Amino acid sequence: MDAHTLNSAYEIVRQPLGQILPRLSAVLGPLIPHRAAAELATHCAHSPYKSVGESAVPSAAELTPLLASGTPGSPWQGTAVVHGEEREVVAVTSDATARRSVLVLVREDGTAPVPDEVLAVAQALWDLVTSHFDRFAVEAMPGALARSRAAADTRARVIAELTTAHSSALSGILGVLRSRALDDTSARTTATDLAVNALIQMRSESKRDRSLAGEPAHEAFERLADGLRTMLRHSPVRLELGPPATPRTLAADVAHGARAIVRALLLVVLEQESVGRVHISWQVTEHELRATLRDDGPGTLADCDMGAGSIIDRLEVLGGRLEIDAVPGWGTTITATLPLATPDAPVAAVDPLTGLGGRELEVLTHLALGHRNRQIAAALHISESTVKFHVANILTKLGVASRGEAAALFHRAA
């Protein structure tokens, strides 16, 4: 690798994380002219997919098969589907991370093949970039770690909610299609209506969830009941409902969370054999909402049947709890309890490092490793006086008196 390529590599990795792909695209532009570039780095929970370019930008779904079929160390050039059209692309796969990553460059149609020596440069630069990314994941600097955890938690919550909503809709449709009381034409018509209603409901939920206002408890329960009636319209299971007897207004997150939890619990209950009846009720007290599901099934449900992503984790986020009372041969009673007041614990548990800037976190990382100012300056390519400035700011923001205390705080947060 010549001096120019090495200097280009240095310019790429010294960029902030969000600017690395644009810089890499700019460096590769003269060697491999392209209209757009995209990456899929599977180790990154914060933002695994990134792209640059104004047109013909491949989506994450379109990158996935290229990642799966790519061979690390052997860049591939050919045609791939981008926005429904066949496009000339170069795909560079790296195994510098445990689960691999891929860089895709979308080229103009009819361009000449890229020479092997140029592909080798692209491979070397992509390996370097992914190794650089992996260092942040492995070392888990607190700022990046906090962002990744927040993004991963949000993604898991959204996936769990969508899964529950889709499962509810599909269960209703399957109930129609399996029903012996409907002929083919009626079943198709009813299944279509259920699907349309499910889409309308999901869009309505999205609009409502953007509002921070609360809603009366009986209205919140009725919205839940409407969805459950639709879901079980053609099911042999009899649905009994017990609405809350209070005019009290619930906070939007509590009402939405309670509905999502009940729907997820009902899906678990319906997976049992020989369930003929399910009673669902809400009871609102001064301090909490108790959502209860009682079935006449085999009475064998346990905590492990609940599923962490859709139920347990959501309850923990809301500060709630789940209780299961199963009596073999008689049925199961499940109670999800949600506090109506906002928990204070999350506010008190704010990460003390979140107030630091990106460069300050880098300096603090080196402080935690016992590095002196000269070593830090050399590693970050800044002057010692700049390091001293950052150290002073770090001590002030963290409210500590020494580098040792700052390092100890770093290790506790990490």
Short mmCIF file of C-alpha atoms in Angstrom, two decimals:
data_model
loop_
_atom_site.label_atom_id
_atom_site.label_comp_id
_atom_site.label_asym_id
_atom_site.label_seq_id
_atom_site.Cartn_x
_atom_site.Cartn_y
_atom_site.Cartn_z
CA MET A 1 0.00 0.00 0.00
CA ASP A 2 1.53 3.33 -1.07
CA ALA A 3 1.87 6.50 0.96
CA HIS A 4 -1.16 8.11 -0.69
CA THR A 5 -3.42 5.20 0.28
CA LEU A 6 -2.06 5.18 3.82
CA ASN A 7 -2.72 8.90 4.14
CA SER A 8 -6.24 8.37 2.77
CA ALA A 9 -6.82 5.65 5.35
CA TYR A 10 -5.67 8.02 8.09
CA GLU A 11 -8.07 10.71 6.86
CA ILE A 12 -10.93 8.21 6.93
CA VAL A 13 -10.50 6.84 10.45
CA ARG A 14 -9.83 10.23 12.02
CA GLN A 15 -13.34 11.39 11.05
CA PRO A 16 -16.23 11.37 13.53
CA LEU A 17 -18.17 8.09 13.28
CA GLY A 18 -21.00 9.66 11.30
CA GLN A 19 -18.58 11.01 8.67
CA ILE A 20 -16.51 7.90 8.06
CA LEU A 21 -18.68 6.46 5.28
CA PRO A 22 -18.91 9.77 3.34
CA ARG A 23 -15.13 10.14 3.60
CA LEU A 24 -14.55 6.54 2.51
CA SER A 25 -16.88 7.09 -0.44
CA ALA A 26 -14.97 10.23 -1.41
CA VAL A 27 -11.62 8.42 -1.21
CA LEU A 28 -12.85 5.52 -3.35
CA GLY A 29 -14.64 7.80 -5.83
CA PRO A 30 -11.66 8.39 -8.16
CA LEU A 31 -10.76 4.66 -8.06
CA ILE A 32 -14.30 3.22 -8.32
CA PRO A 33 -16.70 5.89 -9.61
CA HIS A 34 -20.08 5.38 -7.98
CA ARG A 35 -23.43 7.09 -7.45
CA ALA A 36 -24.09 5.90 -3.91
CA ALA A 37 -22.51 3.91 -1.11
CA ALA A 38 -24.08 1.96 1.75
CA GLU A 39 -22.84 -0.23 4.57
CA LEU A 40 -24.32 -2.89 6.80
CA ALA A 41 -22.21 -3.40 9.92
CA THR A 42 -24.03 -6.04 11.99
CA HIS A 43 -22.08 -5.48 15.21
CA CYS A 44 -23.44 -1.96 15.60
CA ALA A 45 -26.72 -1.80 17.53
CA HIS A 46 -26.77 2.01 17.33
CA SER A 47 -26.86 2.32 13.52
CA PRO A 48 -25.97 -0.86 11.61
CA TYR A 49 -27.07 0.64 8.29
CA LYS A 50 -25.62 3.82 6.84
CA SER A 51 -25.72 5.30 3.35
CA VAL A 52 -24.49 8.24 1.31
CA GLY A 53 -25.69 9.46 -2.07
CA GLU A 54 -28.66 11.29 -3.53
CA SER A 55 -30.04 8.51 -5.74
CA ALA A 56 -29.89 4.74 -6.23
CA VAL A 57 -29.13 4.18 -2.55
CA PRO A 58 -29.62 0.50 -1.61
CA SER A 59 -31.71 -0.26 1.46
CA ALA A 60 -30.68 -2.40 4.42
CA ALA A 61 -32.91 -5.21 3.11
CA GLU A 62 -31.08 -5.11 -0.22
CA LEU A 63 -27.69 -5.24 1.52
CA THR A 64 -28.59 -8.30 3.60
CA PRO A 65 -28.28 -10.93 0.82
CA LEU A 66 -25.01 -9.34 -0.36
CA LEU A 67 -23.65 -9.65 3.17
CA ALA A 68 -24.80 -13.27 3.42
CA SER A 69 -23.32 -14.31 0.07
CA GLY A 70 -20.14 -12.25 0.17
CA THR A 71 -16.68 -13.73 0.67
CA PRO A 72 -14.37 -11.76 2.98
CA GLY A 73 -11.23 -10.71 1.16
CA SER A 74 -12.75 -11.22 -2.30
CA PRO A 75 -14.71 -8.15 -3.49
CA TRP A 76 -17.53 -8.97 -5.87
CA GLN A 77 -18.75 -6.92 -8.83
CA GLY A 78 -21.89 -7.58 -10.79
CA THR A 79 -25.58 -6.62 -10.81
CA ALA A 80 -27.91 -6.45 -7.84
CA VAL A 81 -31.43 -5.19 -7.25
CA VAL A 82 -31.53 -1.59 -5.97
CA HIS A 83 -35.00 -0.07 -5.58
CA GLY A 84 -36.45 -2.74 -7.82
CA GLU A 85 -33.95 -2.24 -10.66
CA GLU A 86 -30.82 -4.14 -11.65
CA ARG A 87 -27.75 -1.99 -10.95
CA GLU A 88 -24.02 -2.42 -11.37
CA VAL A 89 -22.49 -2.73 -7.90
CA VAL A 90 -19.25 -3.54 -6.12
CA ALA A 91 -19.71 -5.39 -2.81
CA VAL A 92 -16.81 -5.58 -0.35
CA THR A 93 -17.25 -7.98 2.58
CA SER A 94 -15.05 -7.94 5.68
CA ASP A 95 -14.68 -10.42 8.53
CA ALA A 96 -12.81 -7.92 10.70
CA THR A 97 -15.85 -8.15 13.01
CA ALA A 98 -17.36 -11.36 14.35
CA ARG A 99 -20.56 -11.13 12.31
CA ARG A 100 -18.98 -9.52 9.24
CA SER A 101 -19.93 -6.34 7.41
CA VAL A 102 -20.43 -5.27 3.81
CA LEU A 103 -19.78 -2.09 1.82
CA VAL A 104 -21.73 -1.69 -1.43
CA LEU A 105 -20.92 0.88 -4.11
CA VAL A 106 -23.63 1.50 -6.73
CA ARG A 107 -22.01 2.28 -10.10
CA GLU A 108 -23.25 3.78 -13.34
CA ASP A 109 -24.63 1.19 -15.74
CA GLY A 110 -22.26 0.01 -18.47
CA THR A 111 -19.06 0.96 -16.67
CA ALA A 112 -15.87 -1.04 -17.18
CA PRO A 113 -14.97 -3.74 -14.63
CA VAL A 114 -12.85 -2.58 -11.69
CA PRO A 115 -9.23 -3.85 -11.87
CA ASP A 116 -8.16 -6.37 -9.23
CA GLU A 117 -5.54 -4.04 -7.77
CA VAL A 118 -8.19 -1.37 -7.16
CA LEU A 119 -10.51 -3.93 -5.56
CA ALA A 120 -7.63 -4.90 -3.27
CA VAL A 121 -7.33 -1.27 -2.12
CA ALA A 122 -11.08 -1.11 -1.46
CA GLN A 123 -10.86 -4.35 0.54
CA ALA A 124 -7.94 -3.07 2.63
CA LEU A 125 -9.69 0.21 3.41
CA TRP A 126 -12.97 -1.51 4.32
CA ASP A 127 -11.14 -3.97 6.60
CA LEU A 128 -9.46 -1.02 8.28
CA VAL A 129 -12.73 0.85 8.73
CA THR A 130 -14.58 -2.15 10.15
CA SER A 131 -11.71 -2.87 12.53
CA HIS A 132 -11.95 0.73 13.65
CA PHE A 133 -15.71 0.34 14.22
CA ASP A 134 -15.14 -2.89 16.10
CA ARG A 135 -12.77 -1.17 18.51
CA PHE A 136 -15.57 1.12 19.64
CA ALA A 137 -17.87 -1.87 20.14
CA VAL A 138 -15.26 -3.92 22.02
CA GLU A 139 -13.96 -1.11 24.21
CA ALA A 140 -17.54 0.10 24.70
CA MET A 141 -16.83 3.73 25.48
CA PRO A 142 -19.65 4.94 27.72
CA GLY A 143 -21.10 7.52 25.33
CA ALA A 144 -21.27 5.14 22.38
CA LEU A 145 -22.38 2.30 24.65
CA ALA A 146 -25.25 4.34 26.04
CA ARG A 147 -26.43 5.29 22.56
CA SER A 148 -26.18 1.70 21.36
CA ARG A 149 -28.06 0.34 24.36
CA ALA A 150 -30.80 2.94 23.98
CA ALA A 151 -31.14 2.21 20.26
CA ALA A 152 -31.13 -1.55 20.81
CA ASP A 153 -33.74 -1.29 23.59
CA THR A 154 -35.95 0.92 21.44
CA ARG A 155 -35.60 -1.42 18.47
CA ALA A 156 -36.47 -4.44 20.61
CA ARG A 157 -39.51 -2.69 22.07
CA VAL A 158 -40.80 -1.59 18.67
CA ILE A 159 -40.27 -5.06 17.20
CA ALA A 160 -42.09 -6.62 20.16
CA GLU A 161 -45.04 -4.25 19.76
CA LEU A 162 -45.24 -4.80 16.00
CA THR A 163 -44.99 -8.55 16.50
CA THR A 164 -47.86 -8.48 18.97
CA ALA A 165 -50.00 -6.30 16.70
CA HIS A 166 -49.28 -8.48 13.68
CA SER A 167 -49.90 -11.66 15.67
CA SER A 168 -53.25 -10.34 16.87
CA ALA A 169 -54.33 -9.48 13.33
CA LEU A 170 -53.12 -12.79 11.92
CA SER A 171 -54.81 -14.77 14.70
CA GLY A 172 -58.11 -13.12 13.83
CA ILE A 173 -57.65 -13.83 10.12
CA LEU A 174 -56.69 -17.45 10.77
CA GLY A 175 -59.74 -17.84 12.99
CA VAL A 176 -61.90 -16.76 10.06
CA LEU A 177 -60.18 -19.01 7.54
CA ARG A 178 -60.45 -22.02 9.88
CA SER A 179 -64.07 -21.37 10.77
CA ARG A 180 -66.50 -24.05 9.56
CA ALA A 181 -69.42 -21.66 9.89
CA LEU A 182 -68.37 -19.56 6.87
CA ASP A 183 -68.25 -20.48 3.20
CA ASP A 184 -65.23 -19.56 1.05
CA THR A 185 -66.66 -16.28 -0.22
CA SER A 186 -67.75 -15.11 3.22
CA ALA A 187 -64.41 -16.16 4.74
CA ARG A 188 -62.44 -14.21 2.15
CA THR A 189 -64.63 -11.13 2.61
CA THR A 190 -64.39 -11.30 6.41
CA ALA A 191 -60.62 -11.92 6.36
CA THR A 192 -60.17 -8.92 4.07
CA ASP A 193 -62.22 -6.74 6.42
CA LEU A 194 -60.12 -7.90 9.38
CA ALA A 195 -56.89 -7.08 7.57
CA VAL A 196 -58.14 -3.62 6.55
CA ASN A 197 -59.35 -2.89 10.08
CA ALA A 198 -56.00 -4.01 11.51
CA LEU A 199 -54.13 -1.62 9.21
CA ILE A 200 -56.47 1.24 10.11
CA GLN A 201 -56.07 0.48 13.81
CA MET A 202 -52.26 0.39 13.59
CA ARG A 203 -52.20 3.72 11.79
CA SER A 204 -54.59 5.18 14.34
CA GLU A 205 -52.38 3.90 17.16
CA SER A 206 -49.39 5.61 15.59
CA LYS A 207 -51.22 8.92 15.42
CA ARG A 208 -52.56 8.64 18.96
CA ASP A 209 -49.19 7.67 20.38
CA ARG A 210 -47.70 10.91 19.14
CA SER A 211 -49.98 12.70 21.61
CA LEU A 212 -48.82 13.16 25.18
CA ALA A 213 -52.34 13.59 26.55
CA GLY A 214 -53.96 11.03 28.78
CA GLU A 215 -57.23 9.22 28.17
CA PRO A 216 -60.08 8.15 30.44
CA ALA A 217 -59.59 4.61 31.75
CA HIS A 218 -62.93 3.33 30.40
CA GLU A 219 -62.14 4.69 26.92
CA ALA A 220 -58.67 3.15 27.02
CA PHE A 221 -60.20 -0.20 27.96
CA GLU A 222 -62.87 0.06 25.26
CA ARG A 223 -60.16 0.60 22.63
CA LEU A 224 -58.54 -2.60 23.88
CA ALA A 225 -61.88 -4.41 23.91
CA ASP A 226 -62.65 -3.44 20.30
CA GLY A 227 -59.40 -5.00 19.14
CA LEU A 228 -59.91 -8.16 21.20
CA ARG A 229 -63.47 -8.64 19.94
CA THR A 230 -62.23 -8.39 16.37
CA MET A 231 -59.40 -10.78 17.10
CA LEU A 232 -61.73 -13.45 18.59
CA ARG A 233 -64.80 -12.82 16.44
CA HIS A 234 -64.64 -16.25 14.81
CA SER A 235 -62.74 -18.05 17.54
CA PRO A 236 -64.36 -20.78 19.65
CA VAL A 237 -62.98 -19.03 22.74
CA ARG A 238 -65.59 -16.93 24.57
CA LEU A 239 -64.36 -13.47 25.56
CA GLU A 240 -65.66 -11.86 28.76
CA LEU A 241 -64.77 -8.25 29.58
CA GLY A 242 -64.70 -6.32 32.84
CA PRO A 243 -64.11 -2.58 32.23
CA PRO A 244 -62.77 -0.32 34.98
CA ALA A 245 -65.45 1.37 37.09
CA THR A 246 -63.76 4.77 37.35
CA PRO A 247 -63.74 8.06 35.44
CA ARG A 248 -60.04 8.47 36.17
CA THR A 249 -57.72 9.48 33.33
CA LEU A 250 -54.64 7.38 32.64
CA ALA A 251 -51.34 8.66 31.30
CA ALA A 252 -50.90 7.79 27.63
CA ASP A 253 -47.86 5.57 28.19
CA VAL A 254 -49.66 3.59 30.92
CA ALA A 255 -52.81 3.09 28.81
CA HIS A 256 -50.84 2.13 25.73
CA GLY A 257 -48.54 -0.14 27.72
CA ALA A 258 -51.47 -1.88 29.40
CA ARG A 259 -53.16 -2.58 26.07
CA ALA A 260 -49.96 -3.92 24.52
CA ILE A 261 -49.32 -6.17 27.54
CA VAL A 262 -52.87 -7.56 27.60
CA ARG A 263 -52.78 -8.35 23.88
CA ALA A 264 -49.44 -10.13 24.30
CA LEU A 265 -50.71 -12.08 27.33
CA LEU A 266 -53.86 -13.11 25.47
CA LEU A 267 -51.78 -14.54 22.63
CA VAL A 268 -49.90 -16.65 25.19
CA VAL A 269 -53.15 -17.82 26.76
CA LEU A 270 -54.63 -18.79 23.38
CA GLU A 271 -51.64 -21.00 22.62
CA GLN A 272 -52.85 -23.43 25.27
CA GLU A 273 -55.08 -26.37 24.42
CA SER A 274 -58.70 -26.65 25.58
CA VAL A 275 -59.23 -22.98 26.43
CA GLY A 276 -62.91 -22.16 26.07
CA ARG A 277 -63.26 -18.91 27.99
CA VAL A 278 -61.07 -15.90 28.81
CA HIS A 279 -62.10 -13.11 31.19
CA ILE A 280 -60.17 -9.82 30.90
CA SER A 281 -60.63 -6.94 33.31
CA TRP A 282 -58.98 -3.72 34.45
CA GLN A 283 -59.06 -2.39 37.98
CA VAL A 284 -57.80 1.13 38.61
CA THR A 285 -56.87 2.11 42.18
CA GLU A 286 -55.36 5.31 43.50
CA HIS A 287 -51.81 4.21 42.71
CA GLU A 288 -51.93 1.45 40.08
CA LEU A 289 -53.68 -0.26 37.21
CA ARG A 290 -54.23 -4.01 37.50
CA ALA A 291 -54.98 -5.87 34.27
CA THR A 292 -56.20 -9.42 34.88
CA LEU A 293 -56.64 -12.32 32.46
CA ARG A 294 -58.37 -15.45 33.74
CA ASP A 295 -58.80 -18.58 31.58
CA ASP A 296 -60.32 -22.04 32.01
CA GLY A 297 -57.37 -23.83 30.40
CA PRO A 298 -55.11 -26.59 31.75
CA GLY A 299 -53.57 -24.34 34.43
CA THR A 300 -49.95 -25.01 33.51
CA LEU A 301 -48.66 -21.56 32.50
CA ALA A 302 -45.49 -20.27 34.18
CA ASP A 303 -43.22 -17.21 34.05
CA CYS A 304 -41.03 -18.75 31.36
CA ASP A 305 -44.04 -18.88 28.99
CA MET A 306 -44.53 -15.13 29.02
CA GLY A 307 -41.72 -14.08 26.66
CA ALA A 308 -39.24 -11.43 27.81
CA GLY A 309 -39.33 -9.06 24.82
CA SER A 310 -43.04 -8.28 24.66
CA ILE A 311 -44.20 -8.55 28.25
CA ILE A 312 -41.60 -8.74 31.02
CA ASP A 313 -39.30 -6.05 29.61
CA ARG A 314 -42.18 -3.67 28.97
CA LEU A 315 -43.45 -4.13 32.52
CA GLU A 316 -39.97 -3.44 33.91
CA VAL A 317 -39.70 -0.24 31.87
CA LEU A 318 -43.03 0.95 33.28
CA GLY A 319 -42.07 -0.14 36.80
CA GLY A 320 -44.71 -2.87 36.82
CA ARG A 321 -44.85 -6.53 37.80
CA LEU A 322 -46.46 -9.77 36.66
CA GLU A 323 -48.11 -12.42 38.84
CA ILE A 324 -49.26 -15.86 37.65
CA ASP A 325 -51.58 -18.11 39.61
CA ALA A 326 -51.97 -21.44 37.79
CA VAL A 327 -54.11 -24.26 39.19
CA PRO A 328 -53.72 -27.51 37.21
CA GLY A 329 -57.04 -28.58 35.79
CA TRP A 330 -58.79 -25.32 36.70
CA GLY A 331 -57.07 -22.57 34.72
CA THR A 332 -54.67 -19.65 35.12
CA THR A 333 -55.04 -16.11 36.41
CA ILE A 334 -52.44 -13.60 35.19
CA THR A 335 -52.25 -10.12 36.72
CA ALA A 336 -50.11 -7.33 35.26
CA THR A 337 -49.77 -4.37 37.62
CA LEU A 338 -48.64 -0.96 36.37
CA PRO A 339 -47.99 2.01 38.67
CA LEU A 340 -49.87 5.17 37.70
CA ALA A 341 -47.13 7.47 38.98
CA THR A 342 -43.93 7.92 37.00
CA PRO A 343 -41.10 5.96 38.66
CA ASP A 344 -38.37 8.13 40.14
CA ALA A 345 -35.58 5.58 39.78
CA PRO A 346 -34.70 6.17 36.14
CA VAL A 347 -34.32 9.89 36.74
CA ALA A 348 -31.88 9.31 39.59
CA ALA A 349 -29.89 6.78 37.58
CA VAL A 350 -28.77 9.16 34.82
CA ASP A 351 -25.34 8.23 33.47
CA PRO A 352 -22.90 10.88 34.76
CA LEU A 353 -20.87 10.59 31.56
CA THR A 354 -23.71 11.65 29.25
CA GLY A 355 -22.81 15.30 29.77
CA LEU A 356 -19.38 14.84 28.18
CA GLY A 357 -18.69 15.59 24.54
CA GLY A 358 -17.28 13.06 22.11
CA ARG A 359 -13.68 14.26 22.38
CA GLU A 360 -13.95 14.48 26.18
CA LEU A 361 -15.09 10.85 26.28
CA GLU A 362 -12.07 9.85 24.19
CA VAL A 363 -9.75 11.70 26.57
CA LEU A 364 -11.48 10.14 29.59
CA THR A 365 -11.06 6.68 28.05
CA HIS A 366 -7.31 7.23 27.93
CA LEU A 367 -7.33 8.63 31.46
CA ALA A 368 -9.02 5.46 32.64
CA LEU A 369 -6.20 3.45 31.06
CA GLY A 370 -3.64 5.43 33.04
CA HIS A 371 -2.25 7.37 30.09
CA ARG A 372 -0.49 10.68 30.64
CA ASN A 373 -1.17 13.87 28.71
CA ARG A 374 1.65 13.28 26.23
CA GLN A 375 0.40 9.78 25.39
CA ILE A 376 -3.15 11.05 25.00
CA ALA A 377 -2.04 13.88 22.73
CA ALA A 378 -0.11 11.47 20.52
CA ALA A 379 -2.97 8.99 20.32
CA LEU A 380 -5.61 11.62 19.48
CA HIS A 381 -3.32 13.79 17.30
CA ILE A 382 -3.89 16.91 19.38
CA SER A 383 -1.61 19.12 21.43
CA GLU A 384 -0.86 18.58 25.12
CA SER A 385 -2.42 21.95 25.96
CA THR A 386 -5.63 20.79 24.30
CA VAL A 387 -5.52 17.61 26.38
CA LYS A 388 -5.12 19.69 29.56
CA PHE A 389 -8.12 21.79 28.51
CA HIS A 390 -10.25 18.69 28.01
CA VAL A 391 -9.11 17.15 31.31
CA ALA A 392 -10.08 20.31 33.19
CA ASN A 393 -13.53 20.28 31.57
CA ILE A 394 -13.96 16.60 32.38
CA LEU A 395 -13.17 17.09 36.07
CA THR A 396 -15.57 20.03 36.25
CA LYS A 397 -18.45 18.27 34.49
CA LEU A 398 -18.05 15.08 36.53
CA GLY A 399 -17.70 17.00 39.78
CA VAL A 400 -14.47 15.24 40.79
CA ALA A 401 -11.15 16.59 41.99
CA SER A 402 -8.60 14.28 40.35
CA ARG A 403 -7.84 12.18 37.31
CA GLY A 404 -8.06 9.07 39.49
CA GLU A 405 -11.61 9.89 40.60
CA ALA A 406 -12.60 10.53 36.99
CA ALA A 407 -11.12 7.18 35.97
CA ALA A 408 -12.99 5.41 38.78
CA LEU A 409 -16.24 7.04 37.70
CA PHE A 410 -15.57 5.89 34.11
CA HIS A 411 -15.07 2.28 35.20
CA ARG A 412 -18.24 2.29 37.30
CA ALA A 413 -20.27 3.65 34.38
CA ALA A 414 -18.76 1.18 31.91
#
